[in-house]
Coordinates of C-alpha atoms in Angstrom, one line a residue:
M23 CA 18.7 -8.5 174.1
G24 CA 21.4 -9.8 176.2
Q25 CA 20.5 -13.0 178.3
T26 CA 22.2 -14.1 181.6
H27 CA 21.9 -16.9 184.1
R28 CA 20.9 -17.0 187.8
D29 CA 23.0 -19.7 189.4
D30 CA 21.4 -19.7 192.7
I31 CA 18.0 -20.7 192.0
R32 CA 16.6 -23.9 190.0
N33 CA 12.8 -24.5 189.3
I34 CA 11.7 -28.1 188.9
A35 CA 8.2 -29.7 188.4
I36 CA 7.6 -33.1 190.0
V37 CA 5.3 -35.2 187.6
A38 CA 4.3 -38.8 187.6
H39 CA 1.4 -41.2 187.3
V40 CA -1.0 -41.1 190.4
D41 CA 0.2 -42.8 193.4
H42 CA 3.7 -43.2 192.3
G43 CA 4.9 -41.0 195.3
K44 CA 5.4 -37.5 194.4
T45 CA 3.8 -35.8 197.5
S46 CA 6.0 -38.4 199.6
L47 CA 8.9 -37.4 197.9
V48 CA 8.5 -33.5 198.4
D49 CA 7.6 -34.4 202.0
A50 CA 11.3 -36.0 202.5
M51 CA 12.8 -33.1 200.4
L52 CA 11.3 -30.4 202.8
K53 CA 12.0 -32.4 205.8
Q54 CA 16.0 -33.1 204.8
S55 CA 16.5 -29.5 203.9
K56 CA 15.7 -28.2 207.2
V57 CA 12.7 -25.8 206.4
F58 CA 11.0 -26.9 209.6
R59 CA 12.1 -26.3 213.3
D60 CA 13.3 -29.3 214.9
N61 CA 10.2 -29.7 217.1
Q62 CA 7.8 -28.6 214.6
Q63 CA 4.8 -31.4 214.1
V64 CA 4.4 -31.4 210.3
G65 CA 3.0 -35.3 209.7
Q66 CA 2.8 -36.9 206.4
F67 CA 1.5 -35.6 202.8
I68 CA 2.6 -32.1 204.0
M69 CA 1.5 -30.6 200.4
D70 CA -1.7 -32.2 200.5
Q71 CA -3.4 -29.5 202.4
N72 CA -6.8 -29.8 200.7
V73 CA -9.5 -31.8 202.7
L74 CA -10.5 -33.8 199.7
E75 CA -6.9 -34.4 198.8
R76 CA -6.4 -36.2 202.3
E77 CA -9.4 -38.0 201.9
K78 CA -8.8 -39.5 198.5
G79 CA -5.1 -39.8 198.9
I80 CA -4.4 -38.0 195.5
T81 CA -3.1 -34.5 194.7
I82 CA -5.9 -32.4 193.1
L83 CA -4.3 -28.8 192.7
A84 CA -0.7 -27.9 191.7
K85 CA 1.3 -26.4 194.5
N86 CA 4.5 -24.6 195.0
T87 CA 7.2 -25.1 197.7
A88 CA 10.9 -24.3 197.9
V89 CA 14.1 -25.7 199.5
I90 CA 17.7 -24.3 200.0
Y91 CA 20.5 -26.4 199.4
K92 CA 24.1 -25.6 199.3
A93 CA 22.7 -21.8 199.2
V94 CA 20.9 -22.8 195.9
K95 CA 17.2 -22.1 196.1
I96 CA 15.2 -25.0 194.6
N97 CA 11.7 -24.2 193.7
I98 CA 9.4 -27.3 193.6
I99 CA 6.1 -27.3 191.8
D100 CA 4.1 -30.5 193.0
T101 CA 1.6 -31.7 190.1
P102 CA -1.3 -33.9 190.2
G103 CA -1.1 -37.5 188.7
H104 CA -4.5 -38.3 187.8
A105 CA -5.5 -37.7 184.3
D106 CA -8.6 -35.6 185.1
F107 CA -6.4 -32.9 186.7
S108 CA -4.0 -32.7 183.7
G109 CA -5.2 -29.1 183.2
E110 CA -3.3 -28.4 186.4
V111 CA -0.2 -30.0 184.7
E112 CA -0.6 -27.9 181.4
R113 CA -0.9 -24.9 183.7
V114 CA 2.4 -25.0 185.7
V115 CA 4.9 -26.5 183.6
N116 CA 5.8 -23.3 182.1
M117 CA 7.3 -22.0 185.6
A118 CA 9.8 -24.8 185.4
D119 CA 13.1 -25.4 183.6
G120 CA 13.6 -29.3 184.6
C121 CA 11.1 -32.2 185.9
L122 CA 11.7 -34.9 188.0
L123 CA 9.8 -37.7 186.5
L124 CA 8.7 -40.4 188.9
V125 CA 8.3 -44.1 188.1
D126 CA 7.2 -46.7 190.4
S127 CA 9.6 -49.7 190.3
V128 CA 6.6 -52.4 190.1
E129 CA 4.0 -50.7 187.8
G130 CA 6.5 -48.8 185.3
P131 CA 5.4 -46.3 183.1
M132 CA 1.7 -45.7 183.1
P133 CA -0.8 -43.9 180.9
Q134 CA -0.6 -40.6 182.8
T135 CA 3.2 -40.9 183.0
K136 CA 3.1 -40.6 179.3
F137 CA 0.9 -37.5 179.3
V138 CA 2.9 -35.4 182.1
L139 CA 6.1 -36.7 180.4
R140 CA 4.9 -35.1 176.9
Q141 CA 3.8 -32.1 178.6
A142 CA 7.1 -31.6 180.0
L143 CA 9.4 -32.4 177.1
M144 CA 7.3 -30.1 174.8
K145 CA 7.9 -27.2 177.1
G146 CA 11.8 -28.2 176.7
L147 CA 12.2 -29.3 180.5
K148 CA 15.5 -31.2 181.4
P149 CA 14.3 -34.5 182.7
I150 CA 15.6 -36.4 185.8
V151 CA 14.2 -39.8 186.1
V152 CA 13.8 -41.1 189.5
I153 CA 12.7 -45.0 190.0
N154 CA 11.0 -44.6 193.1
K155 CA 9.6 -47.5 195.9
I156 CA 12.9 -49.6 195.1
D157 CA 12.3 -51.0 198.5
R158 CA 9.4 -52.9 197.6
S159 CA 10.0 -56.9 197.4
S160 CA 8.3 -57.2 193.9
S161 CA 10.2 -54.2 192.3
R162 CA 11.4 -54.9 188.6
I163 CA 14.1 -51.9 188.6
D164 CA 15.9 -53.1 185.2
E165 CA 12.5 -53.8 183.2
V166 CA 11.1 -50.3 184.5
V167 CA 14.3 -48.4 183.1
R168 CA 14.1 -50.1 179.8
A169 CA 10.2 -49.2 179.3
T170 CA 10.9 -45.7 180.8
Q171 CA 13.7 -45.3 177.9
D172 CA 11.4 -46.7 175.4
L173 CA 8.7 -43.8 176.6
F174 CA 11.3 -41.2 175.9
L175 CA 12.2 -42.6 172.4
E176 CA 8.6 -42.2 171.6
L177 CA 8.1 -38.8 172.8
V178 CA 11.3 -36.7 172.8
T179 CA 11.2 -33.5 171.1
N180 CA 15.1 -33.1 170.5
A181 CA 18.0 -35.5 170.8
D182 CA 19.5 -33.8 173.9
Q183 CA 16.4 -35.0 175.9
L184 CA 17.5 -38.7 175.5
D185 CA 20.6 -38.2 177.8
F186 CA 18.7 -38.1 181.2
P187 CA 20.4 -39.3 184.5
V188 CA 18.4 -41.8 186.3
L189 CA 18.3 -42.1 190.5
Y190 CA 16.7 -44.8 192.4
A191 CA 14.7 -43.7 195.5
S192 CA 12.6 -44.7 198.3
A193 CA 10.6 -41.5 198.9
R194 CA 9.0 -43.1 202.1
D195 CA 12.3 -43.6 203.6
G196 CA 13.7 -40.3 202.4
T197 CA 16.8 -42.2 200.4
A198 CA 18.2 -41.9 196.9
V199 CA 21.1 -43.7 195.4
T200 CA 22.7 -43.3 191.9
E201 CA 23.3 -47.2 191.3
P202 CA 20.4 -49.9 192.1
G203 CA 21.5 -52.1 194.9
A204 CA 23.4 -49.4 196.7
E205 CA 22.4 -48.3 200.2
G206 CA 20.9 -45.1 200.5
K207 CA 21.1 -42.6 203.4
D208 CA 19.3 -39.5 202.4
L209 CA 18.2 -37.5 199.5
V210 CA 21.7 -35.6 198.8
P211 CA 22.3 -37.5 195.5
L212 CA 18.9 -36.2 194.3
F213 CA 19.9 -32.8 195.4
E214 CA 23.2 -32.7 193.6
C215 CA 21.7 -34.2 190.5
I216 CA 19.3 -31.2 190.4
L217 CA 21.9 -28.7 190.9
Q218 CA 24.1 -30.4 188.2
Q219 CA 21.3 -31.3 185.7
V220 CA 18.8 -28.7 185.9
P221 CA 19.6 -25.5 183.9
P222 CA 19.7 -22.5 185.9
P223 CA 16.9 -19.8 184.8
T224 CA 17.6 -17.6 181.8
I225 CA 17.5 -14.1 182.4
E226 CA 16.5 -11.8 179.6
E227 CA 17.5 -8.1 180.1
G228 CA 14.6 -5.4 180.2
P229 CA 11.5 -4.2 182.5
F230 CA 9.4 -6.6 184.2
Q231 CA 7.5 -9.2 182.6
M232 CA 5.7 -12.3 184.0
L233 CA 2.8 -14.9 182.8
V234 CA 0.3 -15.8 185.4
C235 CA 0.2 -19.7 185.8
S236 CA -2.0 -19.9 188.8
L237 CA -4.4 -17.7 191.0
D238 CA -5.2 -17.8 194.7
Y239 CA -7.5 -16.0 196.6
D240 CA -7.4 -14.6 200.2
S241 CA -10.2 -12.7 201.9
Y242 CA -8.1 -9.8 203.1
K243 CA -5.7 -9.7 200.1
G244 CA -8.0 -10.3 197.4
K245 CA -6.6 -12.2 194.2
I246 CA -3.0 -13.3 194.3
A247 CA -1.4 -14.1 190.8
I248 CA 1.5 -16.8 190.8
G249 CA 4.0 -17.0 188.3
R250 CA 7.7 -16.9 187.2
I251 CA 9.2 -13.5 186.5
S252 CA 10.7 -14.0 183.1
R253 CA 12.5 -10.5 183.0
G254 CA 13.0 -7.8 185.1
K255 CA 12.2 -7.2 188.7
V256 CA 9.2 -6.3 190.8
S257 CA 8.7 -4.6 194.3
P258 CA 5.8 -3.6 196.2
H259 CA 3.6 -0.3 195.0
D260 CA 5.2 -0.9 191.5
V261 CA 2.8 0.3 188.8
V262 CA 2.1 -2.7 186.3
V263 CA -0.2 -3.5 183.4
T264 CA -2.1 -6.7 182.7
I265 CA -2.4 -7.7 178.8
N266 CA -5.3 -10.1 178.4
R267 CA -5.9 -12.8 175.5
D268 CA -7.5 -10.0 173.5
G269 CA -4.7 -7.4 173.9
N270 CA -6.4 -5.3 176.2
I271 CA -4.2 -3.6 178.6
T272 CA -5.2 -2.7 182.2
Q273 CA -3.1 -0.7 184.8
H274 CA -2.5 -1.9 188.5
E275 CA -0.3 -1.1 191.6
V276 CA 1.4 -4.0 193.1
G277 CA 0.5 -4.8 196.6
Q278 CA 2.8 -7.3 198.1
V279 CA 5.3 -9.5 196.6
F280 CA 5.7 -13.0 198.2
T281 CA 8.2 -15.9 197.4
Y282 CA 8.1 -19.6 198.8
L283 CA 10.2 -21.3 201.1
G284 CA 9.0 -24.7 202.7
L285 CA 5.0 -24.4 203.1
N286 CA 5.4 -20.4 203.8
R287 CA 5.1 -17.4 201.7
L288 CA 7.6 -15.1 202.5
E289 CA 7.2 -11.4 202.0
V290 CA 10.0 -9.6 200.1
E291 CA 10.8 -6.2 199.1
E292 CA 11.8 -7.3 195.5
A293 CA 11.8 -10.1 193.4
Q294 CA 14.0 -10.9 190.2
A295 CA 13.9 -12.7 187.0
G296 CA 13.7 -16.5 187.6
D297 CA 11.9 -16.1 190.8
I298 CA 8.4 -17.9 191.5
V299 CA 6.4 -15.2 192.9
A300 CA 2.9 -14.5 194.4
I301 CA 1.7 -11.0 193.7
T302 CA -1.2 -9.2 195.3
G303 CA -3.3 -6.0 194.2
L304 CA -4.2 -7.1 190.9
K305 CA -8.1 -6.8 190.9
K306 CA -8.6 -8.2 187.3
V307 CA -6.2 -10.6 186.3
S308 CA -6.7 -14.5 185.0
I309 CA -4.6 -17.5 184.3
G310 CA -2.6 -17.1 181.1
E311 CA -2.5 -13.3 181.1
T312 CA 0.8 -11.4 181.2
I313 CA 1.5 -8.9 184.0
A314 CA 4.3 -6.4 182.6
S315 CA 6.0 -3.0 183.0
P316 CA 4.1 -0.3 181.4
E317 CA 7.3 0.7 179.6
R318 CA 7.2 -2.3 177.6
P319 CA 3.9 -3.9 177.9
E320 CA 4.7 -7.2 175.6
A321 CA 2.4 -10.1 175.9
L322 CA 3.9 -13.7 176.5
P323 CA 2.6 -16.7 174.7
G324 CA -0.7 -18.0 176.8
I325 CA -1.1 -21.2 178.3
Y326 CA -2.7 -23.7 175.9
I327 CA -5.3 -26.2 177.7
S328 CA -6.7 -29.1 176.0
E329 CA -10.5 -29.4 175.5
P330 CA -12.9 -30.9 178.1
T331 CA -14.3 -34.3 177.1
V332 CA -17.2 -34.8 179.5
K333 CA -20.3 -32.7 180.3
M334 CA -23.1 -32.4 182.6
T335 CA -25.8 -30.0 183.5
L336 CA -26.0 -28.8 187.0
G337 CA -29.1 -27.0 187.9
V338 CA -31.3 -25.5 191.0
N339 CA -32.8 -28.5 193.1
N340 CA -36.5 -28.8 192.3
S341 CA -37.4 -32.0 194.3
P342 CA -40.1 -31.8 197.0
F343 CA -37.2 -31.4 199.5
A344 CA -35.5 -28.5 197.9
G345 CA -34.2 -26.0 200.2
R346 CA -34.2 -27.8 203.3
E347 CA -30.6 -28.7 203.9
G348 CA -28.5 -26.2 201.9
R349 CA -27.5 -22.7 202.5
F350 CA -27.2 -21.6 198.8
C351 CA -30.0 -22.9 196.7
T352 CA -31.0 -20.2 194.0
S353 CA -29.6 -20.1 190.5
R354 CA -27.9 -16.9 191.2
Q355 CA -25.7 -18.4 193.9
L356 CA -24.9 -21.6 191.7
R357 CA -24.1 -19.2 188.8
E358 CA -21.7 -16.7 190.7
R359 CA -20.2 -20.0 192.2
L360 CA -19.7 -21.7 189.1
Y361 CA -18.1 -18.9 187.2
H362 CA -15.9 -17.9 190.3
E363 CA -14.5 -21.4 189.8
L364 CA -13.7 -20.8 186.1
E365 CA -11.1 -18.3 187.4
T366 CA -8.9 -21.3 189.0
N367 CA -9.8 -24.1 187.5
I368 CA -9.0 -23.7 183.8
A369 CA -9.8 -27.1 182.5
L370 CA -13.4 -26.3 183.4
Q371 CA -16.1 -24.9 181.2
V372 CA -19.5 -23.5 182.2
H373 CA -22.2 -22.2 179.6
D374 CA -25.6 -20.8 180.5
T375 CA -28.6 -23.0 178.8
E376 CA -32.0 -21.9 177.5
S377 CA -33.4 -22.5 181.1
A378 CA -32.2 -20.0 183.8
D379 CA -32.0 -22.6 186.5
V380 CA -29.7 -24.7 184.5
F381 CA -26.0 -24.8 183.7
L382 CA -24.0 -26.9 181.3
V383 CA -20.6 -27.9 183.0
A384 CA -17.7 -29.5 180.8
G385 CA -14.7 -31.0 182.4
R386 CA -11.7 -33.4 181.9
G387 CA -13.5 -36.6 183.4
E388 CA -16.1 -37.8 186.0
L389 CA -13.6 -37.3 188.7
H390 CA -12.8 -33.8 187.4
L391 CA -16.6 -33.0 187.7
A392 CA -17.1 -35.1 190.7
I393 CA -14.5 -33.0 192.9
L394 CA -16.1 -29.9 191.9
I395 CA -19.6 -31.1 193.1
E396 CA -18.3 -32.5 196.4
T397 CA -16.3 -29.0 197.0
M398 CA -19.4 -27.2 196.4
R399 CA -21.7 -29.4 198.5
R400 CA -19.4 -29.0 201.4
E401 CA -19.6 -25.3 201.2
G402 CA -23.6 -25.5 201.9
Y403 CA -24.8 -25.5 198.0
E404 CA -27.7 -27.6 197.1
F405 CA -28.2 -28.8 193.4
Q406 CA -28.9 -31.5 191.1
V407 CA -26.9 -32.9 188.4
S408 CA -27.5 -35.0 185.4
K409 CA -25.6 -37.8 184.0
P410 CA -22.2 -37.4 182.7
E411 CA -21.9 -37.5 178.9
A412 CA -19.2 -37.7 176.5
I413 CA -18.6 -34.5 174.4
T414 CA -18.9 -35.1 170.6
K415 CA -18.3 -33.0 167.6
V416 CA -18.7 -33.1 163.8
V417 CA -15.8 -32.8 161.7
D418 CA -16.2 -32.7 158.0
G419 CA -19.6 -34.3 158.3
K420 CA -18.4 -37.4 160.4
L421 CA -19.5 -37.5 163.9
M422 CA -16.1 -37.9 166.4
E423 CA -16.0 -38.8 169.9
P424 CA -13.1 -38.8 172.4
V425 CA -11.5 -42.0 172.8
E426 CA -8.9 -42.9 175.8
A427 CA -6.6 -45.5 176.5
L428 CA -7.4 -47.8 179.2
T429 CA -4.8 -49.9 181.2
I430 CA -6.0 -52.5 183.5
D431 CA -3.8 -54.3 186.0
T432 CA -5.7 -57.5 187.0
R433 CA -5.5 -61.4 188.0
E434 CA -5.8 -64.0 185.3
E435 CA -9.2 -65.3 186.7
Y436 CA -10.9 -61.7 185.6
I437 CA -9.7 -61.8 182.0
G438 CA -13.1 -63.2 180.8
V439 CA -15.6 -61.0 182.8
L440 CA -13.5 -57.8 182.2
S441 CA -13.6 -58.8 178.3
E442 CA -17.3 -59.3 178.3
I443 CA -18.1 -56.0 179.9
L444 CA -15.8 -54.0 177.9
S445 CA -16.8 -55.5 174.6
N446 CA -20.4 -54.3 175.5
R447 CA -18.6 -50.8 175.6
Q448 CA -16.9 -50.7 172.5
A449 CA -13.5 -51.3 173.9
Q450 CA -10.8 -52.7 171.5
L451 CA -7.9 -54.8 173.2
T452 CA -4.6 -53.2 171.7
N453 CA -2.2 -55.3 174.2
M454 CA -2.0 -57.9 177.0
H455 CA 1.0 -58.9 179.1
N456 CA 1.0 -61.6 181.6
D457 CA 4.2 -61.7 184.0
G458 CA 3.9 -65.5 184.5
K459 CA 2.8 -65.3 188.2
G460 CA -0.9 -64.8 187.5
N461 CA -0.8 -60.8 187.1
V462 CA -2.0 -59.5 183.8
R463 CA -1.9 -55.9 182.3
M464 CA -4.7 -55.4 179.4
E465 CA -4.5 -52.1 177.3
F466 CA -7.7 -51.1 175.4
R467 CA -8.8 -48.2 173.2
I468 CA -12.4 -47.1 174.5
P469 CA -14.8 -44.3 173.8
T470 CA -15.0 -42.1 176.8
R471 CA -18.8 -42.8 177.2
G472 CA -17.7 -46.5 177.7
L473 CA -15.9 -45.5 180.7
I474 CA -19.0 -43.6 182.3
G475 CA -20.4 -45.9 184.7
F476 CA -17.6 -48.5 184.1
T477 CA -15.8 -47.9 187.3
S478 CA -18.3 -49.4 189.9
A479 CA -19.4 -52.5 187.3
F480 CA -15.1 -52.9 187.2
L481 CA -14.7 -53.0 191.0
T482 CA -17.5 -55.3 191.3
A483 CA -16.3 -57.9 188.6
T484 CA -13.1 -58.0 190.1
R485 CA -13.8 -58.0 193.7
G486 CA -11.8 -54.7 194.3
E487 CA -8.5 -56.8 193.2
S488 CA -7.6 -54.6 190.0
I489 CA -6.4 -51.0 189.2
M490 CA -7.5 -49.2 185.9
N491 CA -5.9 -46.0 184.6
T492 CA -7.0 -43.9 181.6
L493 CA -5.4 -41.4 179.2
F494 CA -7.1 -39.2 176.6
L495 CA -5.8 -40.0 173.0
G496 CA -8.0 -37.6 170.8
Y497 CA -11.3 -37.6 168.5
E498 CA -12.1 -40.5 166.4
P499 CA -15.2 -41.5 164.4
W500 CA -18.2 -42.7 166.4
Y501 CA -17.6 -46.1 167.6
G502 CA -21.4 -47.2 167.5
D503 CA -24.3 -47.6 169.9
M504 CA -23.7 -49.2 173.4
E505 CA -26.5 -51.2 175.1
S506 CA -27.2 -50.2 178.8
D507 CA -25.9 -53.0 181.1
R508 CA -27.9 -51.3 184.2
N509 CA -31.5 -52.8 185.4
G510 CA -34.3 -50.8 186.1
A511 CA -34.7 -48.7 189.2
L512 CA -37.1 -49.1 192.3
V513 CA -38.9 -45.9 192.3
S514 CA -41.0 -44.5 195.3
A515 CA -44.6 -44.6 194.7
A516 CA -45.3 -42.3 197.6
D517 CA -44.3 -39.4 200.0
G518 CA -43.6 -40.2 203.3
V519 CA -41.2 -42.2 205.6
A520 CA -39.6 -45.6 204.9
V521 CA -40.5 -48.3 207.1
T522 CA -39.3 -52.0 207.5
Y523 CA -42.3 -53.6 206.4
G524 CA -42.3 -51.6 203.0
L525 CA -38.6 -52.0 202.7
N526 CA -39.0 -56.0 203.0
H527 CA -41.4 -56.0 200.4
A528 CA -38.9 -53.7 197.9
Q529 CA -36.1 -56.1 198.9
G530 CA -38.0 -59.1 197.4
R531 CA -37.8 -56.9 194.1
G532 CA -34.1 -56.1 194.2
I533 CA -31.6 -54.2 196.0
T534 CA -32.5 -51.1 198.4
F535 CA -30.4 -47.9 198.9
I536 CA -32.2 -46.5 201.9
E537 CA -32.5 -47.5 205.7
P538 CA -36.0 -47.4 207.7
G539 CA -36.7 -44.1 208.9
T540 CA -35.4 -42.2 205.7
H541 CA -37.7 -39.6 204.5
V542 CA -38.7 -40.2 200.7
Y543 CA -40.9 -38.6 197.9
E544 CA -42.7 -39.9 194.8
G545 CA -40.1 -40.3 191.9
M546 CA -37.2 -40.9 194.2
I547 CA -35.2 -44.1 193.6
V548 CA -34.8 -46.2 196.6
G549 CA -33.0 -49.2 195.0
L550 CA -32.2 -51.3 191.8
N551 CA -34.7 -53.8 190.5
S552 CA -33.7 -57.5 189.7
R553 CA -35.6 -56.9 186.0
V554 CA -34.7 -54.6 183.1
Q555 CA -37.8 -52.2 183.7
D556 CA -38.3 -49.4 186.5
M557 CA -40.7 -50.5 189.0
A558 CA -42.8 -48.1 191.6
V559 CA -42.8 -49.6 195.1
N560 CA -44.3 -48.3 198.2
V561 CA -41.6 -48.3 200.9
C562 CA -43.9 -46.2 203.4
K563 CA -46.6 -49.0 203.3
E564 CA -47.0 -50.2 207.0
K565 CA -48.4 -53.7 208.1
K566 CA -52.1 -53.9 208.5
Q567 CA -53.5 -54.1 212.2
T568 CA -55.2 -57.2 213.0
N569 CA -56.4 -58.9 216.0
V570 CA -54.3 -61.9 215.5
R571 CA -50.5 -61.1 215.8
S572 CA -47.6 -62.8 216.8
S573 CA -45.7 -60.8 219.5
T574 CA -42.3 -61.6 217.6
S575 CA -43.4 -61.6 213.8
D576 CA -42.4 -58.1 213.2
I577 CA -39.1 -58.5 215.2
A578 CA -38.2 -61.4 213.1
V579 CA -38.1 -59.0 209.7
K580 CA -34.6 -59.0 208.9
L581 CA -33.6 -56.4 206.2
T582 CA -30.7 -56.8 204.2
P583 CA -28.1 -53.8 204.8
A584 CA -29.1 -50.9 202.5
V585 CA -26.2 -50.2 199.6
K586 CA -25.0 -46.6 200.2
L587 CA -23.6 -45.2 196.9
S588 CA -20.8 -42.7 196.8
L589 CA -20.8 -39.5 194.8
E590 CA -19.0 -41.1 192.0
Q591 CA -20.9 -44.1 192.2
A592 CA -24.3 -42.2 192.0
L593 CA -23.1 -40.4 189.0
D594 CA -22.1 -43.7 187.4
F595 CA -25.3 -45.3 188.1
I596 CA -28.0 -42.8 186.9
K597 CA -29.4 -43.1 183.4
E598 CA -30.2 -40.3 181.0
D599 CA -33.9 -39.8 182.8
E600 CA -32.6 -39.7 186.2
L601 CA -30.8 -37.1 188.3
V602 CA -28.6 -36.9 191.3
E603 CA -29.9 -34.4 193.9
I604 CA -26.8 -33.0 195.7
T605 CA -27.1 -31.6 199.5
P606 CA -24.6 -30.5 201.8
K607 CA -26.2 -33.7 204.2
S608 CA -27.5 -36.2 201.4
I609 CA -27.1 -37.5 198.2
R610 CA -30.7 -39.0 196.7
L611 CA -31.1 -40.2 193.2
R612 CA -34.3 -39.2 191.6
K613 CA -36.3 -39.4 188.3
K614 CA -36.5 -36.4 186.3
L615 CA -40.3 -36.9 186.1
L616 CA -41.5 -37.5 189.4
T617 CA -44.9 -38.9 189.0
Q618 CA -45.7 -42.4 187.5
S619 CA -48.1 -40.7 185.0
E620 CA -45.5 -38.3 183.6
R621 CA -43.3 -40.9 183.1
L622 CA -45.8 -43.2 181.1
K623 CA -46.7 -40.4 179.2
A624 CA -43.3 -39.5 178.3
R625 CA -42.4 -43.0 177.2
H626 CA -45.5 -43.2 175.2
L627 CA -44.8 -39.8 173.4
A628 CA -41.0 -41.1 172.8
Q629 CA -42.5 -44.2 171.2
V630 CA -45.0 -42.6 168.7
A631 CA -41.8 -40.4 167.8
E632 CA -39.9 -43.4 167.1
E633 CA -42.6 -45.0 164.8
E634 CA -43.1 -41.7 162.7

């Protein structure tokens, strides 16, 4: 088959570690390529349209956009930089021929930089390195360039990939230069570099063929399949077939065909090989399937996605407050929603369990699962989840567990406390670098289960002055048992409404999580004990009425403000015998067994089983 090229198009993915400036750079490229009207209000972080993305300041979903420069259309794929959403990166790099690797001029290459670059090089993408944030006073450009070159030496799959251009940019100011120290005016050097360095798409002759790399859904148009056409062309009302992983073929009629420009999808009458398109009219289609012409229904290689490393159970809420705050509470509704999520969130796995009310959900990390939970909560779902656990497997009779690289940027004064916390979690120090100004970078190998619950302890120990990043390395033999470093819980002993008098007594035992006036039930966790064991407390207990009372004695009771846990902190906090109850309005912590007698009975049975 003959091959040709399309010089009027370039397809690039922007890859980087979280917070290295990908979304800001895409903003600047969109604004400078004049895809918006002069009077159009677009704001910042244009690509992060998802509410959670804007709240958390990270990209969660990979997105497509396009700009036009010198009559050449540059399709841009903005990818997430957080390791928990690496399935999004694996999914979309298939659509690109080149990649912009952004590296922070202060932080340098980070764990996720290594992951996203490895993915890009394995797919044979032509890399362009952009050293970003050069306007920062603490930037160390020469060192970062050397570290990036070392990373390429470690990862390249062929020698040609070592010959990469380096640009220096300030995405926030919308400037790029070819030499450090030069004064930047705009992003023209970057656009020119993309045109010169990124190869135009190779066009294979023959009838239509495309791999589905992404799915979208529209209540009017139905499923929308997104991918890059590898050969042929497609028009509305064409008859096509989908080929699934088992080789089964289904026939469809194409509805509409869209290409991208700026933030918009443009409906077109025809799209050709090399274009990134969105196609409607395909009722049954999944990511990784091939859409082809019925003349030559040939499947393209599918998308390989790494296995999940963390699992938890998600089940119907069975607390005394069940059904009060959520719109969707039944097992059927939960099951439909979880299996619907699998269509687009391909790094996720969902399995039915022995109980019809409980589902096993597995993902890339705590944040991956927490974003799913938060999304469902905002949609009106009510459910309860268990503590996240690392997924282990047995290989050749040996128990294996997932292990990650942990990088911590901190200050000298926190080295001791961090080393102590991490040694209890089976972490092994592999590297440590001090810049001579009190800043330290520590690198560890740590089992994934050692990271569960680590974030809150880490932020408390370093007073929020440190940054941690992780990267999945693979499966290694079991590291050994870990001791829990969490104290016992303060558990409500009664149903009712919490009052100041009862909470004041509870605060003599530890920290409380609720305010006066909060409705509680027996078995609900209302605080953290100052001792190792759990303690039942009655936060609904009111002061006895007596004839002798000072008019100001009750007013004088001053409660310490309650500690409010976020969803991620709640998942970190709970133990194996506890659950997080999640509703659209509340996040509550509870024991799996609600009554004191049930918990004592279960503890006694566990002790008997151990002795036997």
